Amino acid sequence: GFGGGFDDLGDIFESMFGGGFGGFSGGGRRNPNGPARGNDLKQSITITFEEAAFGVTKEIKVNREEECTKCGGSGARSKDDVETCTRCSGSGRVVEVQNTILGRVQTQTVCPECSGKGKRIKHKCDSCNGRGAVNKAKTIEVKVPAGIDDGQQIRLSGQGEAGRNGGPSGDLYVAFRVKSHDFFVRDGFDLRCEVPITYSQAVLGAEIEVPTLTGKVVLKVPEGTQPGTEFRVRDKGIKYINRDLNGDLYVKVKLIVPKKVSSKQRELLSEFDALEDKTGSIWDKVKKAFK
Ligand SMILES: [Zn+2]
Ligand SMILES: [Zn+2]
């Protein structure tokens, strides 16, 4: 269609001129000798459930580019080893004239001789082999804040790769994998767990001990507690990051029915069964279904 024709024309122009048409592409004009920010780095570490809950200090090893201390980032053995590029006279760019179907077109491109730096190095620095930067393994201390969760990351400002020509360093992003816990399941800043109760405890009520991340608490299960009931224990969850506030612990009671009973238990339960009240809405519903 009509619009399609214009798109096609656009494609042709793009493929003809690419990024070489200096006046149009802003990115290509950046001074290669100017300050440039270092690259960001990303590293992930695995921590335990408790370390995530309470915070921890960890050491991580990163390999990062740092400015070569021997040449100060110039890449040259000495100051005298830096000379102006003869091909581009130090501008870093060369102008080429091309004959195209549209006539003669001047194209400005990055100088192939000096890769746009405008300089050439006669003798390269021994330490960095002319790169101006060296790869170093560095141990960094990471303060993991209490409350961090699986999949979250923190940014360590300026701990990434060194900037070039006096530019700032990049940042280091540390992503966390948090191991699961055998007993607690994390739900945001709340914790969930399941504790067993017997039929007698559910019927009569009981005080049961429940573990938390900071020691045990006594949970009062009231008389007539139904299976699967969830109780909230305030402030026994995970600490909110950078806040003086804790999530809660939700304790679900799981009714355990014994698969075996002793003869004494059998005797008592049979006696109990004879006294059990089997009336009520659910019993009635079943009775009606038999009709
Ligand atoms: Zn060097
Ligand atoms: Zn050049």
Short mmCIF file of C-alpha atoms and ligand atoms in Angstrom, two decimals:
data_model
loop_
_atom_site.label_atom_id
_atom_site.label_comp_id
_atom_site.label_asym_id
_atom_site.label_seq_id
_atom_site.Cartn_x
_atom_site.Cartn_y
_atom_site.Cartn_z
CA GLY A 1 0.00 0.00 0.00
CA PHE A 2 0.80 3.67 0.17
CA GLY A 3 2.41 3.56 3.60
CA GLY A 4 4.33 0.45 2.70
CA GLY A 5 6.00 2.25 -0.17
CA PHE A 6 7.43 4.83 2.16
CA ASP A 7 8.68 2.17 4.53
CA ASP A 8 10.51 0.48 1.71
CA LEU A 9 12.09 3.76 0.65
CA GLY A 10 13.20 4.31 4.22
CA ASP A 11 14.83 0.90 4.25
CA ILE A 12 16.73 1.67 1.07
CA PHE A 13 18.10 4.91 2.49
CA GLU A 14 19.12 3.16 5.65
CA SER A 15 20.92 0.36 3.89
CA MET A 16 22.70 2.81 1.62
CA PHE A 17 24.00 5.14 4.25
CA GLY A 18 24.05 3.01 7.35
CA GLY A 19 25.53 4.83 10.29
CA GLY A 20 28.26 6.41 8.23
CA PHE A 21 26.39 9.60 7.46
CA GLY A 22 28.03 11.52 10.24
CA GLY A 23 25.71 14.49 10.26
CA PHE A 24 22.67 12.37 10.99
CA SER A 25 23.82 9.89 13.57
CA GLY A 26 24.43 11.54 16.90
CA GLY A 27 25.96 8.47 18.52
CA GLY A 28 28.78 8.25 16.05
CA ARG A 29 30.04 11.71 16.86
CA ARG A 30 30.95 11.05 20.46
CA ASN A 31 34.51 12.00 21.15
CA PRO A 32 36.45 8.73 21.61
CA ASN A 33 38.98 10.60 23.73
CA GLY A 34 36.35 12.07 26.03
CA PRO A 35 35.41 10.68 29.43
CA ALA A 36 33.35 7.51 29.23
CA ARG A 37 31.58 5.74 32.05
CA GLY A 38 32.79 2.22 32.85
CA ASN A 39 30.59 -0.79 32.22
CA ASP A 40 28.19 -2.07 34.84
CA LEU A 41 28.86 -5.53 36.17
CA LYS A 42 26.43 -8.13 37.40
CA GLN A 43 27.14 -10.92 39.79
CA SER A 44 24.82 -13.26 41.61
CA ILE A 45 25.34 -14.95 44.95
CA THR A 46 23.44 -17.58 46.86
CA ILE A 47 22.64 -16.99 50.51
CA THR A 48 20.76 -18.97 53.12
CA PHE A 49 17.22 -18.23 54.23
CA GLU A 50 18.47 -16.92 57.58
CA GLU A 51 21.14 -14.74 55.97
CA ALA A 52 18.42 -13.12 53.87
CA ALA A 53 16.22 -12.65 56.93
CA PHE A 54 18.84 -11.15 59.23
CA GLY A 55 21.35 -9.65 56.82
CA VAL A 56 24.95 -10.72 56.36
CA THR A 57 28.26 -9.47 55.06
CA LYS A 58 29.57 -11.49 52.15
CA GLU A 59 32.72 -11.34 50.13
CA ILE A 60 32.39 -11.74 46.41
CA LYS A 61 35.08 -11.96 43.78
CA VAL A 62 34.64 -9.96 40.61
CA ASN A 63 36.83 -9.71 37.56
CA ARG A 64 36.74 -6.15 36.40
CA GLU A 65 38.57 -3.77 34.14
CA GLU A 66 40.56 -1.23 36.08
CA GLU A 67 42.61 1.64 34.79
CA CYS A 68 46.21 0.59 34.23
CA THR A 69 48.20 2.22 37.00
CA LYS A 70 51.46 2.08 35.06
CA CYS A 71 50.35 4.26 32.14
CA GLY A 72 47.42 6.00 33.80
CA GLY A 73 45.10 4.68 31.12
CA SER A 74 46.94 6.13 28.13
CA GLY A 75 48.18 2.73 26.97
CA ALA A 76 51.58 4.19 26.07
CA ARG A 77 54.94 3.36 27.57
CA SER A 78 55.68 7.07 28.06
CA LYS A 79 54.17 10.42 27.10
CA ASP A 80 56.51 10.63 24.12
CA ASP A 81 55.04 7.42 22.75
CA VAL A 82 51.73 9.13 22.01
CA GLU A 83 51.65 10.78 18.59
CA THR A 84 48.92 12.39 16.53
CA CYS A 85 47.40 10.11 13.90
CA THR A 86 48.66 11.16 10.48
CA ARG A 87 45.70 9.75 8.57
CA CYS A 88 43.07 11.91 10.31
CA SER A 89 45.36 14.61 11.73
CA GLY A 90 44.04 13.87 15.18
CA SER A 91 40.35 14.42 14.44
CA GLY A 92 39.57 10.70 14.64
CA ARG A 93 37.37 10.96 11.54
CA VAL A 94 38.00 10.74 7.84
CA VAL A 95 35.86 12.06 4.99
CA GLU A 96 35.29 9.83 2.02
CA VAL A 97 33.70 10.86 -1.26
CA GLN A 98 31.49 8.24 -2.88
CA ASN A 99 29.73 8.25 -6.20
CA THR A 100 26.17 7.04 -5.72
CA ILE A 101 22.98 7.12 -7.77
CA LEU A 102 22.19 10.38 -5.97
CA GLY A 103 25.47 11.91 -7.04
CA ARG A 104 28.63 12.51 -5.07
CA VAL A 105 28.11 11.96 -1.37
CA GLN A 106 30.57 12.90 1.31
CA THR A 107 30.67 10.33 4.06
CA GLN A 108 32.37 10.89 7.35
CA THR A 109 33.60 7.75 9.05
CA VAL A 110 35.71 6.77 12.00
CA CYS A 111 39.39 6.82 11.10
CA PRO A 112 40.39 3.20 10.44
CA GLU A 113 43.99 3.89 11.35
CA CYS A 114 43.43 5.02 14.95
CA SER A 115 39.85 3.73 15.52
CA GLY A 116 38.75 7.32 16.11
CA LYS A 117 41.17 8.10 18.90
CA GLY A 118 43.11 10.61 16.81
CA LYS A 119 46.26 9.30 18.41
CA ARG A 120 48.69 6.53 17.78
CA ILE A 121 50.88 4.81 20.25
CA LYS A 122 54.46 4.13 19.20
CA HIS A 123 55.41 1.94 22.11
CA LYS A 124 52.68 0.26 24.07
CA CYS A 125 52.61 0.08 27.85
CA ASP A 126 54.01 -3.28 28.99
CA SER A 127 51.47 -3.71 31.75
CA CYS A 128 48.28 -3.36 29.73
CA ASN A 129 49.63 -3.98 26.21
CA GLY A 130 48.25 -0.63 25.08
CA ARG A 131 44.70 -1.14 26.30
CA GLY A 132 44.98 1.40 29.10
CA ALA A 133 43.11 -0.99 31.35
CA VAL A 134 43.87 -4.27 33.03
CA ASN A 135 41.60 -7.06 34.18
CA LYS A 136 41.82 -7.55 37.91
CA ALA A 137 40.20 -10.02 40.26
CA LYS A 138 38.91 -8.03 43.17
CA THR A 139 37.29 -9.11 46.40
CA ILE A 140 34.41 -6.88 47.36
CA GLU A 141 32.60 -6.85 50.66
CA VAL A 142 28.84 -6.83 50.21
CA LYS A 143 26.58 -5.83 53.07
CA VAL A 144 23.40 -7.76 52.42
CA PRO A 145 20.49 -5.92 54.06
CA ALA A 146 18.13 -7.89 56.31
CA GLY A 147 14.92 -8.67 54.46
CA ILE A 148 16.33 -9.22 50.98
CA ASP A 149 14.33 -11.74 48.98
CA ASP A 150 15.11 -14.26 46.27
CA GLY A 151 15.59 -12.61 42.88
CA GLN A 152 16.24 -9.13 44.25
CA GLN A 153 19.42 -7.23 43.60
CA ILE A 154 21.36 -4.38 45.11
CA ARG A 155 23.50 -1.81 43.33
CA LEU A 156 26.98 -1.01 44.53
CA SER A 157 27.66 2.39 43.08
CA GLY A 158 31.04 2.81 41.42
CA GLN A 159 32.08 -0.83 41.92
CA GLY A 160 31.79 -1.74 38.25
CA GLU A 161 34.46 -1.37 35.62
CA ALA A 162 36.71 1.66 35.55
CA GLY A 163 35.71 4.60 33.39
CA ARG A 164 37.91 5.69 30.50
CA ASN A 165 39.64 9.05 30.14
CA GLY A 166 38.60 10.17 33.59
CA GLY A 167 34.99 9.00 33.27
CA PRO A 168 33.19 7.55 36.30
CA SER A 169 33.24 3.84 37.11
CA GLY A 170 30.22 1.70 36.34
CA ASP A 171 28.11 0.07 39.03
CA LEU A 172 28.11 -3.47 40.34
CA TYR A 173 24.74 -5.18 40.58
CA VAL A 174 24.58 -8.08 43.00
CA ALA A 175 21.61 -10.39 42.51
CA PHE A 176 20.54 -12.78 45.25
CA ARG A 177 19.43 -16.37 45.18
CA VAL A 178 17.95 -17.30 48.53
CA LYS A 179 17.89 -20.96 49.51
CA SER A 180 14.58 -22.31 50.70
CA HIS A 181 13.98 -23.24 54.33
CA ASP A 182 13.02 -26.71 55.53
CA PHE A 183 10.21 -25.41 57.72
CA PHE A 184 9.31 -21.84 56.80
CA VAL A 185 7.98 -20.57 53.51
CA ARG A 186 8.45 -16.92 52.80
CA ASP A 187 5.58 -14.80 51.51
CA GLY A 188 6.88 -11.27 51.09
CA PHE A 189 7.83 -10.31 54.63
CA ASP A 190 5.46 -12.83 56.20
CA LEU A 191 6.37 -16.40 56.96
CA ARG A 192 4.16 -19.45 56.73
CA CYS A 193 4.54 -22.80 58.40
CA GLU A 194 2.51 -25.85 59.27
CA VAL A 195 2.39 -27.57 62.64
CA PRO A 196 0.72 -30.88 63.50
CA ILE A 197 -2.03 -31.17 66.10
CA THR A 198 -3.85 -34.24 67.32
CA TYR A 199 -7.59 -34.72 67.32
CA SER A 200 -7.66 -34.39 71.10
CA GLN A 201 -5.71 -31.12 70.97
CA ALA A 202 -8.06 -29.76 68.31
CA VAL A 203 -11.12 -30.71 70.36
CA LEU A 204 -9.89 -29.75 73.81
CA GLY A 205 -7.59 -26.89 72.87
CA ALA A 206 -3.88 -26.90 73.61
CA GLU A 207 -0.76 -24.86 73.99
CA ILE A 208 1.70 -25.92 71.36
CA GLU A 209 5.27 -24.82 70.83
CA VAL A 210 6.01 -23.29 67.47
CA PRO A 211 9.53 -22.56 66.20
CA THR A 212 10.25 -19.10 64.82
CA LEU A 213 13.43 -17.64 63.32
CA THR A 214 14.18 -16.15 66.74
CA GLY A 215 13.33 -18.98 69.11
CA LYS A 216 10.11 -20.72 70.02
CA VAL A 217 6.73 -19.26 70.88
CA VAL A 218 3.73 -20.87 72.54
CA LEU A 219 0.61 -20.88 70.42
CA LYS A 220 -2.74 -21.19 72.17
CA VAL A 221 -4.98 -23.38 70.07
CA PRO A 222 -8.55 -22.85 71.28
CA GLU A 223 -11.14 -25.57 71.87
CA GLY A 224 -12.83 -26.81 68.74
CA THR A 225 -10.11 -25.73 66.32
CA GLN A 226 -10.85 -26.91 62.79
CA PRO A 227 -8.23 -28.61 60.60
CA GLY A 228 -6.29 -26.13 58.46
CA THR A 229 -7.00 -23.14 60.69
CA GLU A 230 -4.31 -20.49 60.38
CA PHE A 231 -3.08 -18.51 63.37
CA ARG A 232 -1.12 -15.31 63.17
CA VAL A 233 1.90 -14.72 65.38
CA ARG A 234 2.67 -11.02 65.16
CA ASP A 235 6.13 -9.71 64.27
CA LYS A 236 7.66 -13.16 63.87
CA GLY A 237 8.07 -12.80 60.13
CA ILE A 238 10.93 -11.20 58.20
CA LYS A 239 12.25 -7.72 58.87
CA TYR A 240 11.31 -5.18 56.22
CA ILE A 241 14.36 -3.88 54.34
CA ASN A 242 15.62 -0.65 55.92
CA ARG A 243 12.54 -0.34 58.13
CA ASP A 244 11.99 -1.05 61.79
CA LEU A 245 9.10 -3.34 61.05
CA ASN A 246 8.56 -7.08 60.90
CA GLY A 247 6.18 -9.26 58.99
CA ASP A 248 4.06 -11.89 60.76
CA LEU A 249 4.24 -15.64 61.05
CA TYR A 250 1.18 -17.58 59.91
CA VAL A 251 0.89 -20.98 61.54
CA LYS A 252 -1.46 -23.48 59.97
CA VAL A 253 -2.52 -26.42 62.08
CA LYS A 254 -2.55 -29.76 60.36
CA LEU A 255 -4.74 -32.41 61.94
CA ILE A 256 -2.86 -35.67 62.15
CA VAL A 257 -4.92 -38.85 62.22
CA PRO A 258 -2.91 -41.77 63.62
CA LYS A 259 -2.64 -44.78 61.35
CA LYS A 260 -2.23 -47.11 64.30
CA VAL A 261 -3.56 -46.96 67.85
CA SER A 262 -2.84 -49.04 70.92
CA SER A 263 -5.50 -51.33 72.35
CA LYS A 264 -6.07 -48.89 75.20
CA GLN A 265 -6.54 -46.03 72.75
CA ARG A 266 -8.87 -48.19 70.67
CA GLU A 267 -10.96 -48.97 73.71
CA LEU A 268 -11.26 -45.30 74.70
CA LEU A 269 -11.98 -44.17 71.15
CA SER A 270 -14.72 -46.78 70.73
CA GLU A 271 -16.26 -45.56 73.93
CA PHE A 272 -15.95 -42.00 72.68
CA ASP A 273 -17.43 -42.92 69.30
CA ALA A 274 -20.58 -44.23 70.97
CA LEU A 275 -21.03 -40.83 72.59
CA GLU A 276 -20.29 -38.75 69.51
CA ASP A 277 -22.95 -36.41 68.24
CA LYS A 278 -23.61 -37.20 64.59
CA THR A 279 -26.20 -34.54 63.90
CA GLY A 280 -25.75 -31.20 62.23
CA SER A 281 -25.87 -29.70 58.78
CA ILE A 282 -23.28 -31.94 57.07
CA TRP A 283 -24.71 -35.15 58.58
CA ASP A 284 -28.22 -34.09 57.56
CA LYS A 285 -27.07 -33.36 54.03
CA VAL A 286 -25.66 -36.87 53.68
CA LYS A 287 -28.85 -38.40 55.08
CA LYS A 288 -30.96 -36.54 52.52
CA ALA A 289 -28.73 -37.76 49.71
CA PHE A 290 -29.62 -41.39 50.52
CA LYS A 291 -33.30 -40.90 49.59
ZN ZN B 1 49.16 0.53 30.81
ZN ZN B 2 43.29 8.58 12.78
#
